[in-house]
Structure formats: structure tokens, C-alpha cells
Tab-separated table of C-alpha atoms in Angstrom:
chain	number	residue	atom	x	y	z
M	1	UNK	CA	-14.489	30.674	39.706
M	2	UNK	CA	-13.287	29.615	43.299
M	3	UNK	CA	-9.602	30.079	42.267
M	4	UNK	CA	-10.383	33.535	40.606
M	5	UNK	CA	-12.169	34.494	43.131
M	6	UNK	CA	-9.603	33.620	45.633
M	7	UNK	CA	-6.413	35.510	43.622
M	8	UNK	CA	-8.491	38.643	43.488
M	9	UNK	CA	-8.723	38.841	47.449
M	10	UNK	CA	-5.398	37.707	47.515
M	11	UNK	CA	-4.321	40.885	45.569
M	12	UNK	CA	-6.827	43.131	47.426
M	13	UNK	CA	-4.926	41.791	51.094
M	14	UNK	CA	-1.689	42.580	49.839
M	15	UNK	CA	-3.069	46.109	48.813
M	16	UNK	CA	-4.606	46.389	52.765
M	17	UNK	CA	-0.953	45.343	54.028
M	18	UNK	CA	0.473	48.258	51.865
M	19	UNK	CA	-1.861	50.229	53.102
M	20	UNK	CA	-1.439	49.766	57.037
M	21	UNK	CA	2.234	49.902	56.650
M	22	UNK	CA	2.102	53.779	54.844
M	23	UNK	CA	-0.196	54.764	57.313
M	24	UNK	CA	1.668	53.145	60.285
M	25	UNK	CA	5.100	54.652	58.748
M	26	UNK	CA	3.447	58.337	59.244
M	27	UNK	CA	4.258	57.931	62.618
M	28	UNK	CA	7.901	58.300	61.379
M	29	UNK	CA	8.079	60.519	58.677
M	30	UNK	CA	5.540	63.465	60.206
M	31	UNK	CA	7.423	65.359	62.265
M	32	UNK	CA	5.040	65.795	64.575
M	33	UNK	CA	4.105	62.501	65.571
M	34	UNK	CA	7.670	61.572	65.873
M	35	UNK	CA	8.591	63.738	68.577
M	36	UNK	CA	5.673	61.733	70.395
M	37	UNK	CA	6.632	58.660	69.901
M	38	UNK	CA	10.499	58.839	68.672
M	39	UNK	CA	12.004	55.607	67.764
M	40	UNK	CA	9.660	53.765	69.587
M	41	UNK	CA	7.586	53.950	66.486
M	42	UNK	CA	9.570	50.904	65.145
M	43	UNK	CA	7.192	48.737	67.337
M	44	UNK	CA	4.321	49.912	65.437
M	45	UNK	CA	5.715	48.758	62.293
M	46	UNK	CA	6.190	45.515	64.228
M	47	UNK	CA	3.216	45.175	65.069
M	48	UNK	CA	1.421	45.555	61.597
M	49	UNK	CA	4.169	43.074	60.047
M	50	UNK	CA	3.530	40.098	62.445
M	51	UNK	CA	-0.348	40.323	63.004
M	52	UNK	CA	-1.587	41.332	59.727
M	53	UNK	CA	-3.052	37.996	58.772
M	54	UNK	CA	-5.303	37.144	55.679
M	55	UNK	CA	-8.349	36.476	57.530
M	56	UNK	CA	-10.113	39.117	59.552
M	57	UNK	CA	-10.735	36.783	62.431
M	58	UNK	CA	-6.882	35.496	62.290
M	59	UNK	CA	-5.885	39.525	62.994
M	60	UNK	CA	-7.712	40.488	65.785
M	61	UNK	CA	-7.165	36.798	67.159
M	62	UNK	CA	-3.439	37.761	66.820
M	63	UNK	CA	-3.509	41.319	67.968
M	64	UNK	CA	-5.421	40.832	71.304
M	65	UNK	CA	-2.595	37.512	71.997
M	66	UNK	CA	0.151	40.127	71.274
M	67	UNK	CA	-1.727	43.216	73.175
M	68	UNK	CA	-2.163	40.436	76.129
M	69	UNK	CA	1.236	38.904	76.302
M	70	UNK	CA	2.796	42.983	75.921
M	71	UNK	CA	0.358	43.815	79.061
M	72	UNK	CA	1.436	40.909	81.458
M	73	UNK	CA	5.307	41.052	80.846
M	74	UNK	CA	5.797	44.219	80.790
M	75	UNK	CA	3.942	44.306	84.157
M	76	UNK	CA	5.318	41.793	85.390
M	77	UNK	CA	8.984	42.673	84.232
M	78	UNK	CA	8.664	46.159	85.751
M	79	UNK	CA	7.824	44.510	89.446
M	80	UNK	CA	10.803	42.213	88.850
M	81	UNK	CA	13.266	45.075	87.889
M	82	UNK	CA	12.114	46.871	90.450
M	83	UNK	CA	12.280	44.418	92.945
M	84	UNK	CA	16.246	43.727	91.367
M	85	UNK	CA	16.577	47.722	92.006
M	86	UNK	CA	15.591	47.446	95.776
M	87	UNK	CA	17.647	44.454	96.262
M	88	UNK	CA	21.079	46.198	94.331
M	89	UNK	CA	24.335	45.088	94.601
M	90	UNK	CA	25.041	41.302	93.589
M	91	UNK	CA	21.451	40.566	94.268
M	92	UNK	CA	20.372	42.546	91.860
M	93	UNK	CA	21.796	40.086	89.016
M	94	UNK	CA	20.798	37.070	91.133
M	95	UNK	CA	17.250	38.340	91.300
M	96	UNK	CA	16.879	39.048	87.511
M	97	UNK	CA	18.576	35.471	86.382
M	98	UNK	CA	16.419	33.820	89.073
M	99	UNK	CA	13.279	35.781	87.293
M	100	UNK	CA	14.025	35.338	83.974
M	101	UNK	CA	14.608	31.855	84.173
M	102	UNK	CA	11.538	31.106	86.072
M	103	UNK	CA	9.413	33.090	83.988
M	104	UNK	CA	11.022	31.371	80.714
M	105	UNK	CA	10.394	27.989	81.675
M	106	UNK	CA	6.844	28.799	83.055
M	107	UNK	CA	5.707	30.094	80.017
M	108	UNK	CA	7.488	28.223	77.600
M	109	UNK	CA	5.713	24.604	79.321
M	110	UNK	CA	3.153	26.567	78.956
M	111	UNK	CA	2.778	27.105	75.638
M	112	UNK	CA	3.650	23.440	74.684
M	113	UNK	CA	-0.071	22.698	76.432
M	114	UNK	CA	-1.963	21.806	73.724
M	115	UNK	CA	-5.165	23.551	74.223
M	116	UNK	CA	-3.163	26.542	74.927
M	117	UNK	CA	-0.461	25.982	71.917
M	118	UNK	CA	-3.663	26.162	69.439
M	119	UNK	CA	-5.121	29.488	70.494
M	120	UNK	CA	-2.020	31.530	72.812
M	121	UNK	CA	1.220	30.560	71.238
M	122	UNK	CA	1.897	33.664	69.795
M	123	UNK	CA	0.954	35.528	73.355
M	124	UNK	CA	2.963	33.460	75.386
M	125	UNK	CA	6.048	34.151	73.005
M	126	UNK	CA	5.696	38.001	73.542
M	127	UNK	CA	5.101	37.710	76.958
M	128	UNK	CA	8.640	35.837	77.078
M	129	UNK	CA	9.894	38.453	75.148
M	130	UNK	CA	8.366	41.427	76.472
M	131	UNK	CA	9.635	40.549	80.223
M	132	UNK	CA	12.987	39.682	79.343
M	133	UNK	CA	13.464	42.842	77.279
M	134	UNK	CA	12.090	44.744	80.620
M	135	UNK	CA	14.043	43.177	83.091
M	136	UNK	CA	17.313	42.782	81.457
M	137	UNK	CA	17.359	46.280	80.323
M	138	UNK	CA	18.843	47.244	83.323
M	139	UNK	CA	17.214	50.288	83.724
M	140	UNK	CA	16.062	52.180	86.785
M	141	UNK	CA	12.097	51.291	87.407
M	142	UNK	CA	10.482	54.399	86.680
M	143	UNK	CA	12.224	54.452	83.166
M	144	UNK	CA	11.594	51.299	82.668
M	145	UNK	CA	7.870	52.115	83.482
M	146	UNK	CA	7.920	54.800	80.789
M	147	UNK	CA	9.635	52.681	78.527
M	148	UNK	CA	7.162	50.045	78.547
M	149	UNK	CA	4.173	52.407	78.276
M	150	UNK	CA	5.446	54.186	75.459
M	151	UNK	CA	5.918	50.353	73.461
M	152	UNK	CA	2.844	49.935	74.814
M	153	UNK	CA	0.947	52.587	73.077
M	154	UNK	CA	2.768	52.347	70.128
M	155	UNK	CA	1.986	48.705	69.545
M	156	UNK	CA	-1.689	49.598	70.344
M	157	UNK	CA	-1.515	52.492	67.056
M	158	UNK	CA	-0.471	49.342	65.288
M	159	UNK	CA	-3.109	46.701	66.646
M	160	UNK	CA	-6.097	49.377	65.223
M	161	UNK	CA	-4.271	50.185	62.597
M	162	UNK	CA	-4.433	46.731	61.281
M	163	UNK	CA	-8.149	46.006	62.852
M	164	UNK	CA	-9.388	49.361	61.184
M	165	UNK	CA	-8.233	48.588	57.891
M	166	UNK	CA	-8.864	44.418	57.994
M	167	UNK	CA	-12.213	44.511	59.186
M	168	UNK	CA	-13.816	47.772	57.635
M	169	UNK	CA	-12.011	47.622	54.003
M	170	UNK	CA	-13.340	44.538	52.323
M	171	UNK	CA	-12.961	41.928	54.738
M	172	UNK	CA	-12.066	38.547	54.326
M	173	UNK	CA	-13.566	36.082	57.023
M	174	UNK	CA	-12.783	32.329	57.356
M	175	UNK	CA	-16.512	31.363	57.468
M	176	UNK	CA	-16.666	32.458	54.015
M	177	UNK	CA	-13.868	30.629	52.636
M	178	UNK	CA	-15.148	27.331	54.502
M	179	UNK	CA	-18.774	28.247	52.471
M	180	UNK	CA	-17.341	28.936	49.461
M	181	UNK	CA	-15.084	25.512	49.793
M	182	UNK	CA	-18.017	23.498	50.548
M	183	UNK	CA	-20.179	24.673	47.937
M	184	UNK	CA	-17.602	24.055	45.085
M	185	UNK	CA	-16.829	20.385	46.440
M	186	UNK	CA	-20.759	19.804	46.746
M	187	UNK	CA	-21.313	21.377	43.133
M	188	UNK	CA	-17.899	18.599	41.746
M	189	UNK	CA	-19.451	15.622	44.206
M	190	UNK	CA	-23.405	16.675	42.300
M	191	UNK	CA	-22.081	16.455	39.276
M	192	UNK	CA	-19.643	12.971	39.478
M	193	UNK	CA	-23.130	11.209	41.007
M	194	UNK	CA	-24.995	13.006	38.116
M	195	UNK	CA	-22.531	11.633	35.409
M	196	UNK	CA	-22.468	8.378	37.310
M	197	UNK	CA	-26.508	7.937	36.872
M	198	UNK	CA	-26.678	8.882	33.570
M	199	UNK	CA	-24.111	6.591	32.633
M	200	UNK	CA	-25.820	3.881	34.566
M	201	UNK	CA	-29.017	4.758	32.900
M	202	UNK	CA	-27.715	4.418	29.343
M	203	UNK	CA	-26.362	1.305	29.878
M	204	UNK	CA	-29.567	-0.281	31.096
M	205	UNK	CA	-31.369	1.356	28.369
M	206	UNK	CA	-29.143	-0.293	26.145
M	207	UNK	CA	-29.544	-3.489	27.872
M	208	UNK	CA	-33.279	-3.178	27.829
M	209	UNK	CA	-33.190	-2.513	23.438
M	210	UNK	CA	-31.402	-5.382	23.007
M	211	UNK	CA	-33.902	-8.407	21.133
């Protein structure tokens, strides 16, 4: 009943993941909302692809770590390349290899932390990825400014994209799983010790008949 019950959610997630990616693909194929976005749409689709997860809990766990790590480096990679911009010349490559390897190695010891590999992994990746995409880009810092905030708030249409549809359209939630898990071991372990006793029982019945 567990497994059965565990195939049909299966089926209904990979319905939900269908789903999010039609509705996140509008923002290509409707003319309208393409001239908004443009090809900056792709991160949208991104974005549904790598946080949809299988558990409600899992997604939005996923989606704020990827909303977080976009935020910080692409803040933090606009200062740098503007900084780089100010600087010109020579400098300016100096400043963004000296940036981009500090930032690297800062967040990628970070992310080998334990306590912060369990729950931030994933944010700490984008955030390496997100400021070196910035900074290298070589652009000038206001378009790099409108660059970022147009990823931004297309990767945001994807985060509630994904939330909408994983937590309103039957949701699956870990807790549940865990119950369900419990209760089927509890139900085998109730009946070995109930097979165990009767067995025991007969025996020493038998024992008991004997002249």
C-alpha cells in the first residue's frame, strides 16, 4: 500500500514538473511577455529545472538558497565591476582576477563547512556563479546593473512558479513520508512479535498436553 501509494505521487510530481515548465515556457512563446523579458527568460526555465524537488519543503528550501546566493553575487559582482571600471586600464583586469579569486576561495571553504554544506551548498554555488558571470562580463556597470536585475526577476517568475504549483497542487511534504515510513515498519515489527508469541504459545501448549 506504501509502495502504491508512493508511485502514484511519484506520477502526480512528474505531472507538477510538466506543468511549471509549460507555464514557465509562456514567458517565451507569448509575444508579449517576451519583449519583457527577451532571452533572459532562459533563466526562468533554469530555475524550475534545478529547484523543482519532490518534496514541498526541499523546493522552497532550494529556491530561497538560489534567490539568496543570486541576491549577494550579483550585488556584490556589480560593486566589483564597477570598482574594475573606475580603476580601467591594466587595473581593471588585476582588480577582477584579484576579486574573483578571492571571492572563489571564500565561498568555496565555505561551503565545505559542514553545518553550512548540509543546508547552503546549493546557495553558495550560485553565489560563485552569479558573481563571476557579473564581473567577468566585462560590461560597463550600469548594464551590468540592468543585466543582473532583469536575471533577477526572471529567476524570481521561476522560484513562484515552482512554490505556487508545489505547495498549492497536492503537496508532498517530508513529514508525511517519515509518518507513513514509520507506521508501515511498526505495522511489519507488530506483526513479527505477534507471529513470534503465537508461535511461542503453541509450543508450550504442546509441551503442557504432553502425559
Amino acid at each position: 500500500e506504501v509502495d502504491s501509494k508512493y508511485d502514484l505521487r511519484k506520477l502526480i510530481h512528474s505531472i507538477k514538473v510538466g506543468v511549471a515548465l509549460v507555464s514557465v515556457s509562456l514567458l517565451y512563446l507569448l509575444d508579449p511577455l517576451y519583449k519583457q523579458v527577451g532571452e533572459n527568460a532562459m533563466w526562468a526555465i533554469m530555475t524550475v529545472v534545478v529547484i523543482f524537488e519532490f518534496y514541498a519543503g526541499a523546493t522552497l528550501s532550494k529556491g530561497l538558497n538560489r534567490g539568496i546566493g543570486t541576491i549577494l553575487g550579483g550585488g556584490l559582482g556589480c560593486l566589483a565591476a564597477a570598482f574594475a571600471q573606475d580603476v580601467g586600464g591594466i587595473g581593471n583586469s588585476i582588480v577582477v582576477g584579484i576579486s574573483v579569486f578571492i571571492s572563489g576561495a571564500a565561498a568555496t571553504y565555505i561551503r565545505l563547512v559542514p553545518r553550512i554544506k548540509k543546508r547552503y551548498e546549493y546557495g553558495a554555488m550560485i553565489f560563485i556563479l552569479t558573481f563571476n558571470l557579473v564581473v567577468v562580463s566585462g560590461l560597463r556597470a550600469e548594464e551590468v546593473m540592468q543585466l543582473a536585475r532583469e536575471r533577477l526577476t526572471t529567476i524570481v517568475m521561476g522560484f513562484l512558479i515552482c512554490i505556487f504549483i508545489s505547495l498549492l497542487v497536492f503537496p508532498v511534504w517530508a513529514g508525511d513520508e517519515l509518518h507513513d515510513s514509520l507506521t508501515s515498519k511498526f505495522e511489519n515489527l507488530a506483526r513479527s512479535i505477534e507471529g513470534c508469541l503465537e508461535e511461542y504459545f503453541k509450543v508450550d501448549t504442546e509441551k503442557k498436553n504432553r502425559p
